[in-house]
Coordinates of C-alpha atoms and ligand atoms in Angstrom, one line a residue:
X198 CA 0.0 0.0 0.0
X199 CA 1.6 3.3 -1.1
X200 CA 0.9 6.4 1.0
X201 CA 1.5 10.0 0.2
X202 CA 1.0 13.3 2.1
X203 CA -1.3 15.9 0.4
X204 CA -0.5 19.4 1.6
X205 CA -2.9 22.3 1.1
X206 CA -1.4 25.8 0.8
X207 CA -2.4 28.3 3.4
X208 CA -2.5 32.0 3.1
X209 CA -0.3 31.9 0.0
X210 CA -3.3 31.3 -2.2
X211 CA -4.1 35.0 -1.6
X212 CA -0.8 36.2 -3.1
X213 CA -1.9 36.4 -6.7
X214 CA 1.1 36.7 -9.1
X215 CA 3.6 36.0 -6.3
X216 CA 1.9 32.7 -5.7
X217 CA 4.4 30.7 -7.7
X218 CA 7.3 32.1 -5.8
X219 CA 5.6 31.5 -2.5
X220 CA 4.8 28.0 -3.4
X221 CA 8.4 27.3 -4.5
X222 CA 9.7 28.5 -1.1
X223 CA 7.2 26.4 0.7
X224 CA 8.2 23.3 -1.3
X225 CA 11.8 24.0 -0.5
X226 CA 11.0 24.4 3.2
X227 CA 9.1 21.0 3.1
X228 CA 12.1 19.4 1.4
X229 CA 14.6 20.8 4.0
X230 CA 12.4 19.7 6.9
X231 CA 12.1 16.2 5.6
X232 CA 15.7 15.8 4.4
X233 CA 17.1 14.4 7.7
X234 CA 14.5 11.6 7.7
X235 CA 14.7 10.1 4.2
X236 CA 14.1 10.6 0.6
X237 CA 10.9 12.4 -0.5
X238 CA 9.7 13.8 -3.8
X239 CA 8.0 17.1 -3.3
X240 CA 5.9 18.4 -6.3
X241 CA 2.9 20.7 -6.7
X242 CA -0.2 20.8 -8.9
X243 CA -3.7 22.2 -8.5
X244 CA -2.9 24.2 -5.3
X245 CA -1.7 21.0 -3.6
X246 CA 1.8 19.9 -2.7
X247 CA 2.4 16.2 -3.1
X248 CA 4.9 14.7 -0.7
X249 CA 5.8 11.2 -1.9
X250 CA 8.2 9.0 0.0
X251 CA 10.8 7.4 -2.2
X252 CA 11.9 4.7 0.3
X253 CA 9.5 1.9 1.2
X254 CA 10.3 2.2 4.9
X255 CA 10.0 6.0 5.1
X256 CA 8.6 7.2 8.5
X257 CA 5.4 8.9 7.5
X258 CA 4.4 9.6 11.1
X259 CA 7.6 11.6 11.6
X260 CA 7.1 13.3 8.2
X261 CA 3.5 14.4 9.2
X262 CA 4.9 15.6 12.5
X263 CA 7.4 17.8 10.8
X264 CA 4.9 19.0 8.2
X265 CA 2.6 20.1 11.0
X266 CA 5.2 22.7 12.0
X267 CA 5.9 24.2 8.6
X268 CA 4.4 27.7 8.1
X269 CA 2.3 28.4 5.0
X270 CA 0.3 25.1 5.3
X271 CA -3.4 25.3 6.0
X272 CA -4.0 21.6 6.2
X273 CA -2.5 18.2 5.2
X274 CA -3.7 14.7 4.8
X275 CA -1.9 11.4 4.9
X276 CA -3.6 9.5 2.1
X277 CA -3.4 6.1 0.3
X278 CA -2.7 6.0 -3.4
X279 CA -5.1 3.6 -5.1
X280 CA -3.4 1.0 -7.3
X281 CA -5.3 2.2 -10.3
X282 CA -7.3 5.3 -11.0
X283 CA -10.6 3.4 -11.3
X284 CA -13.8 3.3 -9.4
X285 CA -13.2 -0.4 -8.6
X286 CA -9.8 0.4 -7.1
X287 CA -11.4 3.1 -4.9
X288 CA -14.1 0.7 -3.7
X289 CA -11.5 -1.9 -2.9
X290 CA -9.1 0.4 -1.1
X291 CA -11.4 2.7 1.0
X292 CA -12.8 0.2 3.5
X293 CA -9.4 -1.4 3.8
X294 CA -7.2 1.7 4.3
X295 CA -9.5 3.3 6.9
X296 CA -10.4 0.0 8.6
X297 CA -9.2 1.1 12.0
X298 CA -11.3 4.3 12.2
X299 CA -14.3 2.8 10.5
X300 CA -14.6 -0.2 12.7
X301 CA -14.8 1.9 15.8
X302 CA -17.3 4.5 14.4
X303 CA -21.1 4.5 14.2
X304 CA -21.6 6.9 11.4
X305 CA -19.7 8.0 8.3
X306 CA -20.0 9.7 4.9
X307 CA -18.0 9.8 1.8
X308 CA -16.9 13.1 0.2
X309 CA -15.6 12.9 -3.3
X310 CA -13.7 15.5 -5.2
X311 CA -13.0 14.9 -8.9
X312 CA -10.5 17.4 -10.2
X313 CA -9.7 15.2 -13.1
X314 CA -12.8 15.8 -15.2
X315 CA -11.9 13.0 -17.5
X316 CA -12.7 10.4 -14.8
X317 CA -15.8 8.7 -16.1
X318 CA -17.8 8.9 -12.9
X319 CA -19.2 12.0 -11.3
X320 CA -18.7 12.9 -7.6
X321 CA -22.2 11.7 -6.4
X322 CA -21.6 8.3 -8.1
X323 CA -18.2 7.9 -6.5
X324 CA -19.7 8.7 -3.1
X325 CA -22.5 6.2 -3.6
X326 CA -20.3 3.4 -4.8
X327 CA -17.5 3.9 -2.3
X328 CA -20.1 4.3 0.5
X329 CA -21.7 1.0 -0.6
X330 CA -18.4 -0.8 -0.5
X331 CA -17.7 0.5 3.0
X332 CA -21.2 -0.6 4.3
X333 CA -20.6 -4.0 2.8
X334 CA -17.5 -4.5 4.9
X335 CA -18.8 -2.7 8.0
X336 CA -22.6 -3.4 8.1
X337 CA -22.8 -1.8 11.6
X338 CA -22.2 1.6 10.1
X339 CA -24.9 4.2 9.2
X340 CA -24.5 7.0 6.7
X341 CA -24.9 10.4 8.2
X342 CA -24.3 13.2 5.7
X343 CA -24.8 16.1 8.2
X344 CA -22.8 15.1 11.3
X345 CA -20.7 11.9 10.6
X346 CA -18.1 10.6 13.0
X347 CA -15.8 9.7 10.1
X348 CA -15.6 11.4 6.7
X349 CA -13.9 9.4 4.0
X350 CA -12.4 11.6 1.4
X351 CA -11.9 10.4 -2.2
X352 CA -9.9 12.6 -4.4
X353 CA -9.6 11.9 -8.1
X354 CA -6.7 14.0 -9.3
X355 CA -4.6 14.1 -12.5
X356 CA -1.9 11.8 -11.1
X357 CA -4.1 9.3 -9.3
X358 CA -6.9 8.5 -6.9
X359 CA -6.3 9.2 -3.2
X360 CA -8.3 8.3 -0.1
X361 CA -7.9 9.8 3.4
X362 CA -9.7 10.7 6.6
X363 CA -10.2 14.2 7.9
X364 CA -7.3 16.6 7.0
X365 CA -5.0 17.7 9.9
X366 CA -4.8 21.4 10.6
X367 CA -1.5 22.9 9.5
X368 CA 0.7 25.5 11.3
X369 CA -0.9 28.4 9.3
X370 CA 1.1 31.6 8.6
X371 CA 3.2 32.1 5.5
X372 CA 6.3 30.3 4.5
X373 CA 9.6 31.2 6.2
X374 CA 11.7 33.1 3.8
X375 CA 9.0 35.0 2.1
X376 CA 9.0 37.8 4.6
X377 CA 12.6 38.8 4.6
X378 CA 15.2 38.4 7.4
X379 CA 15.1 39.8 10.9
X380 CA 17.2 39.4 14.1
X381 CA 15.6 38.2 17.3
X382 CA 17.0 39.4 20.6
X383 CA 16.8 36.2 22.5
X384 CA 17.1 35.8 26.3
X385 CA 16.5 32.7 28.2
X386 CA 13.0 33.9 29.3
X387 CA 9.5 32.9 28.3
X388 CA 8.8 35.8 26.0
X389 CA 11.5 36.0 23.3
X390 CA 11.2 32.4 22.0
X391 CA 7.5 33.0 21.5
X392 CA 8.2 36.3 19.7
X393 CA 10.7 34.4 17.5
X394 CA 8.1 31.8 16.7
X395 CA 5.4 34.4 15.9
X396 CA 7.6 36.3 13.4
X397 CA 8.7 33.1 11.7
X398 CA 5.0 32.4 11.3
X399 CA 4.8 35.6 9.3
X400 CA 7.4 34.4 6.9
X401 CA 10.5 35.9 8.6
X402 CA 13.8 34.1 8.4
X403 CA 15.6 34.5 11.8
X404 CA 19.0 35.3 13.0
X405 CA 19.4 35.2 16.8
X406 CA 21.4 37.6 19.0
X407 CA 22.0 36.8 22.7
X408 CA 23.8 39.0 25.2
X409 CA 25.9 37.1 27.8
X410 CA 27.7 38.6 30.8
X411 CA 30.0 35.9 32.2
X412 CA 30.8 35.4 35.0
X413 CA 27.6 37.1 36.2
X414 CA 25.7 34.8 33.7
X415 CA 26.8 31.2 33.4
X416 CA 27.6 29.0 30.5
X417 CA 24.5 27.1 31.3
X418 CA 22.4 30.2 30.7
X419 CA 23.8 30.4 27.2
X420 CA 23.3 26.6 26.6
X421 CA 19.7 27.1 27.7
X422 CA 19.3 29.7 25.0
X423 CA 20.7 27.3 22.4
X424 CA 18.2 24.7 23.5
X425 CA 15.3 27.2 23.2
X426 CA 16.4 28.1 19.7
X427 CA 16.6 24.5 18.7
X428 CA 13.0 24.2 19.6
X429 CA 12.1 27.4 17.8
X430 CA 14.1 26.1 14.8
X431 CA 11.6 23.2 14.4
X432 CA 9.2 25.9 13.1
X433 CA 11.6 28.6 11.8
X434 CA 14.3 26.3 10.2
X435 CA 18.0 26.6 10.9
X436 CA 19.5 29.9 12.0
X437 CA 22.8 31.5 13.2
X438 CA 23.1 32.7 16.8
X439 CA 25.5 35.4 17.8
X440 CA 26.5 35.6 21.4
X441 CA 27.6 39.1 22.4
X442 CA 30.1 39.4 25.2
X443 CA 28.4 42.1 27.3
X444 CA 30.2 42.0 30.6
X445 CA 32.4 45.0 30.2
X446 CA 29.6 47.1 28.9
X447 CA 27.3 46.2 31.8
X448 CA 30.1 46.9 34.3
X449 CA 30.6 50.3 32.7
X450 CA 26.9 51.1 32.9
X451 CA 27.0 50.3 36.6
X452 CA 30.1 52.4 37.3
X453 CA 29.4 55.4 35.0
X454 CA 25.6 55.9 34.7
X455 CA 22.9 56.9 37.1
X456 CA 21.4 53.9 38.7
X457 CA 17.8 54.5 37.7
X458 CA 18.9 54.6 34.1
X459 CA 20.8 51.3 34.1
X460 CA 18.2 49.2 32.4
X461 CA 17.2 51.7 29.8
X462 CA 20.8 52.4 28.8
X463 CA 21.5 48.7 28.7
X464 CA 18.5 48.2 26.4
X465 CA 19.6 51.0 24.1
X466 CA 23.1 49.5 23.8
X467 CA 21.5 46.1 23.1
X468 CA 19.6 47.7 20.2
X469 CA 22.7 49.5 18.8
X470 CA 24.8 46.4 18.9
X471 CA 21.9 44.2 17.5
X472 CA 21.4 46.7 14.6
X473 CA 25.0 46.3 13.6
X474 CA 24.9 42.5 13.7
X475 CA 21.6 42.6 11.9
X476 CA 23.0 44.7 9.1
X477 CA 26.0 42.4 8.7
X478 CA 23.5 39.5 8.3
X479 CA 21.2 41.1 5.8
X480 CA 18.4 41.6 8.3
X481 CA 16.1 44.5 7.9
X482 CA 14.4 44.4 11.3
X483 CA 14.8 43.6 15.0
X484 CA 12.5 41.5 17.0
X485 CA 12.0 41.5 20.8
X486 CA 9.7 39.8 23.3
X487 CA 8.5 43.0 24.9
X488 CA 4.9 43.3 26.1
X489 CA 3.5 46.7 27.1
X490 CA 3.6 47.4 30.8
X491 CA 5.1 44.0 31.8
X492 CA 8.1 45.6 33.5
X493 CA 9.6 49.1 33.9
X494 CA 11.5 48.9 30.7
X495 CA 8.4 48.1 28.7
X496 CA 6.3 51.3 29.3
X497 CA 5.6 53.5 26.3
X498 CA 8.2 56.0 27.5
X499 CA 10.9 53.3 28.0
X500 CA 10.1 51.8 24.6
X501 CA 10.4 55.1 22.9
X502 CA 13.9 55.5 24.5
X503 CA 14.8 52.1 23.4
X504 CA 13.6 52.6 19.8
X505 CA 15.5 55.8 19.4
X506 CA 18.7 53.9 19.6
X507 CA 18.1 52.2 16.3
X508 CA 16.9 53.2 12.8
X509 CA 15.6 49.7 12.2
X510 CA 12.0 48.6 12.4
X511 CA 11.5 46.8 15.7
X512 CA 8.9 44.1 15.7
X513 CA 7.3 43.3 19.1
X514 CA 4.7 40.7 18.3
X515 CA 3.8 40.2 22.0
X516 CA 3.2 43.9 22.7
X517 CA -0.6 43.5 23.4
X518 CA -0.6 40.1 24.9
X519 CA -1.1 39.0 28.5
X520 CA 1.6 36.9 30.2
X521 CA -0.8 33.9 30.3
X522 CA -1.5 34.2 26.5
X523 CA 2.3 34.2 25.9
X524 CA 2.7 31.2 28.3
X525 CA 0.0 29.3 26.4
X526 CA 2.0 29.7 23.1
X527 CA 5.2 28.7 24.9
X528 CA 3.5 25.4 26.0
X529 CA 2.3 24.9 22.4
X530 CA 5.8 25.3 20.9
X531 CA 7.4 23.3 23.8
X532 CA 9.7 26.1 25.1
X533 CA 8.0 26.7 28.4
X534 CA 9.8 24.0 30.5
X535 CA 13.2 25.1 29.2
X536 CA 12.4 28.8 29.7
X537 CA 11.6 28.4 33.4
X538 CA 14.9 26.8 34.2
X539 CA 16.5 29.0 36.7
X540 CA 19.6 30.6 35.1
X541 CA 20.4 34.2 35.5
X542 CA 19.9 36.5 32.4
X543 CA 22.1 39.5 31.9
X544 CA 19.1 41.8 32.3
X545 CA 18.7 40.8 35.9
X546 CA 22.4 41.2 36.8
X547 CA 22.5 44.8 37.7
X548 CA 18.8 45.7 38.1
X549 CA 18.3 49.0 39.7
X550 CA 16.0 49.2 42.8
X551 CA 14.0 52.0 41.3
X552 CA 14.1 52.0 37.5
X553 CA 12.7 54.9 35.7
X554 CA 9.3 54.1 34.2
X555 CA 9.2 57.5 32.4
X556 CA 12.7 58.1 31.3
X557 CA 13.4 61.4 29.6
X558 CA 15.2 60.7 26.3
X559 CA 17.4 63.7 26.6
X560 CA 18.8 62.7 29.9
X561 CA 19.2 59.1 28.9
X562 CA 21.2 60.1 25.9
X563 CA 23.3 62.5 27.8
X564 CA 24.2 59.9 30.4
X565 CA 25.0 57.4 27.7
X566 CA 27.1 59.8 25.7
X567 CA 29.0 61.0 28.8
X568 CA 29.9 57.4 29.7
X569 CA 30.9 56.8 26.1
X570 CA 30.5 53.2 25.2
X571 CA 31.8 53.4 21.6
X572 CA 35.0 51.6 22.1
X573 CA 33.5 48.8 24.2
X574 CA 30.8 48.3 21.5
X575 CA 33.4 47.8 18.9
X576 CA 35.3 45.4 21.1
X577 CA 32.1 43.4 21.7
X578 CA 31.3 43.3 18.0
X579 CA 34.8 42.0 17.3
X580 CA 34.4 39.2 19.7
X581 CA 31.0 37.7 18.8
X582 CA 30.7 33.9 19.2
X583 CA 28.8 32.2 16.4
X584 CA 26.7 29.1 17.0
X585 CA 24.8 27.3 14.2
X586 CA 21.3 26.3 15.3
X587 CA 19.5 23.2 14.0
X588 CA 16.1 21.9 15.0
X589 CA 16.5 19.6 18.0
X590 CA 15.1 16.6 16.2
X591 CA 17.7 16.7 13.4
Ligands
ATP843 P1 12.0 37.4 28.0 O1 11.0 36.5 28.7 O2 12.0 37.2 26.6 O3 13.3 37.3 28.7 P2 11.2 39.6 29.7 O4 9.8 39.7 29.9 O5 12.0 38.9 30.7 O6 11.4 38.8 28.3 P3 13.2 41.6 29.5 O7 14.1 40.8 30.3 O8 13.0 43.1 29.9 O9 11.7 41.0 29.4 O10 13.6 41.6 28.1 C1 12.8 42.2 27.1 C2 13.3 41.7 25.7 O11 14.7 42.1 25.5 C3 13.3 40.2 25.6 O12 12.1 39.7 25.2 C4 14.4 40.0 24.5 O13 13.9 40.2 23.2 C5 15.4 41.1 24.9 N1 16.4 40.5 25.8 C6 16.4 40.5 27.1 N2 17.6 39.9 27.6 C7 18.3 39.6 26.5 C8 19.6 39.0 26.3 N3 20.3 38.5 27.4 N4 20.0 38.8 25.1 C9 19.3 39.2 24.0 N5 18.1 39.8 24.1 C10 17.6 40.0 25.4
MG844 MG1 14.1 38.4 30.4

């Protein structure tokens, strides 16, 4: 019995003339994602992508699992390919292929789609005949066209006849790589991995930037970030992570700037350095996990001060979300348990007792200029550590 995965495009159907380019990127993403688990042929026709295993022992469960995380896919179905494109073959295959679900159900219906108009039977005939064959094998079943427990889909397409059960919901979004490149400022917390996931969902290819302040932050904190990114990469694909040595800069902030401005000046320097790394990596935007009002550095005034440090667009996909909503997504993408591991982030190293929630840009800039971080910024940029991130199941 030969099986195949039929993938339905998501939002890309809306893209008119660009559609072809979008679909090509989606196909490439599917190929990349399946590459580590075996040989698959990935082709497209009639707004469907066909994923055909080329090895007999290909792991289709694993393939479906991977496909469920690829953005740009509305739904997909694991289907059987009938031996022949004939009504007889459909009637023989349907009860057999879906035996497990049919034998435990009480009601069913058949839905037929005939996109090959040369097929000699019309959809209602296919439904009737296939339904009859199923009832013969499972006489306990009843047909319920309105609210069936199981729907048996028969698709008569140009290249063959396929049978499958209900399609599985895809990851939605648009294919990674169609939205340009952006750099995610990633900490070990709950929020930034979720922000990374959300922007990848909108087609962004990610580069990651992490600020580390050893010995105040440990090697394990950095490893934790790597593990988080490996989970994000299951959705976003591979990425490069740059670790910025931030200790000297943070120590200088502490010794040379007013305490209530520590955090805001640190965040501005993070933006400045990130912009430089982003530009070197062909990224046109920065991404953070900030959410309005969550902490002192995430008020409107503080965000304005942070934004002023960069000319780049800053995406903050979590800006209007509650913590619980963010946590729900972190569970879904399996980053939560890792995020709550207790390693210190550089942001918490020198937190002032009374941070300014309404910093005045003019004073912040003056304080930053007076301390003069230019040289240390250059040194940090010369000493970036590069880590190549792959999905944790590759
Ligand atoms: P998170 O859960 O993502 O750490 P948070 O609510 O703890 O966010 P902050 O610590 O104020 O908030 O950080 C706000 C944002 O700044 C983070 O979402 C992240 O994008 C960025 N950021 C914070 N710390 C770092 C770091 N060490 N390296 C890179 N980016 C960071
Ligand atoms: Mg944090």
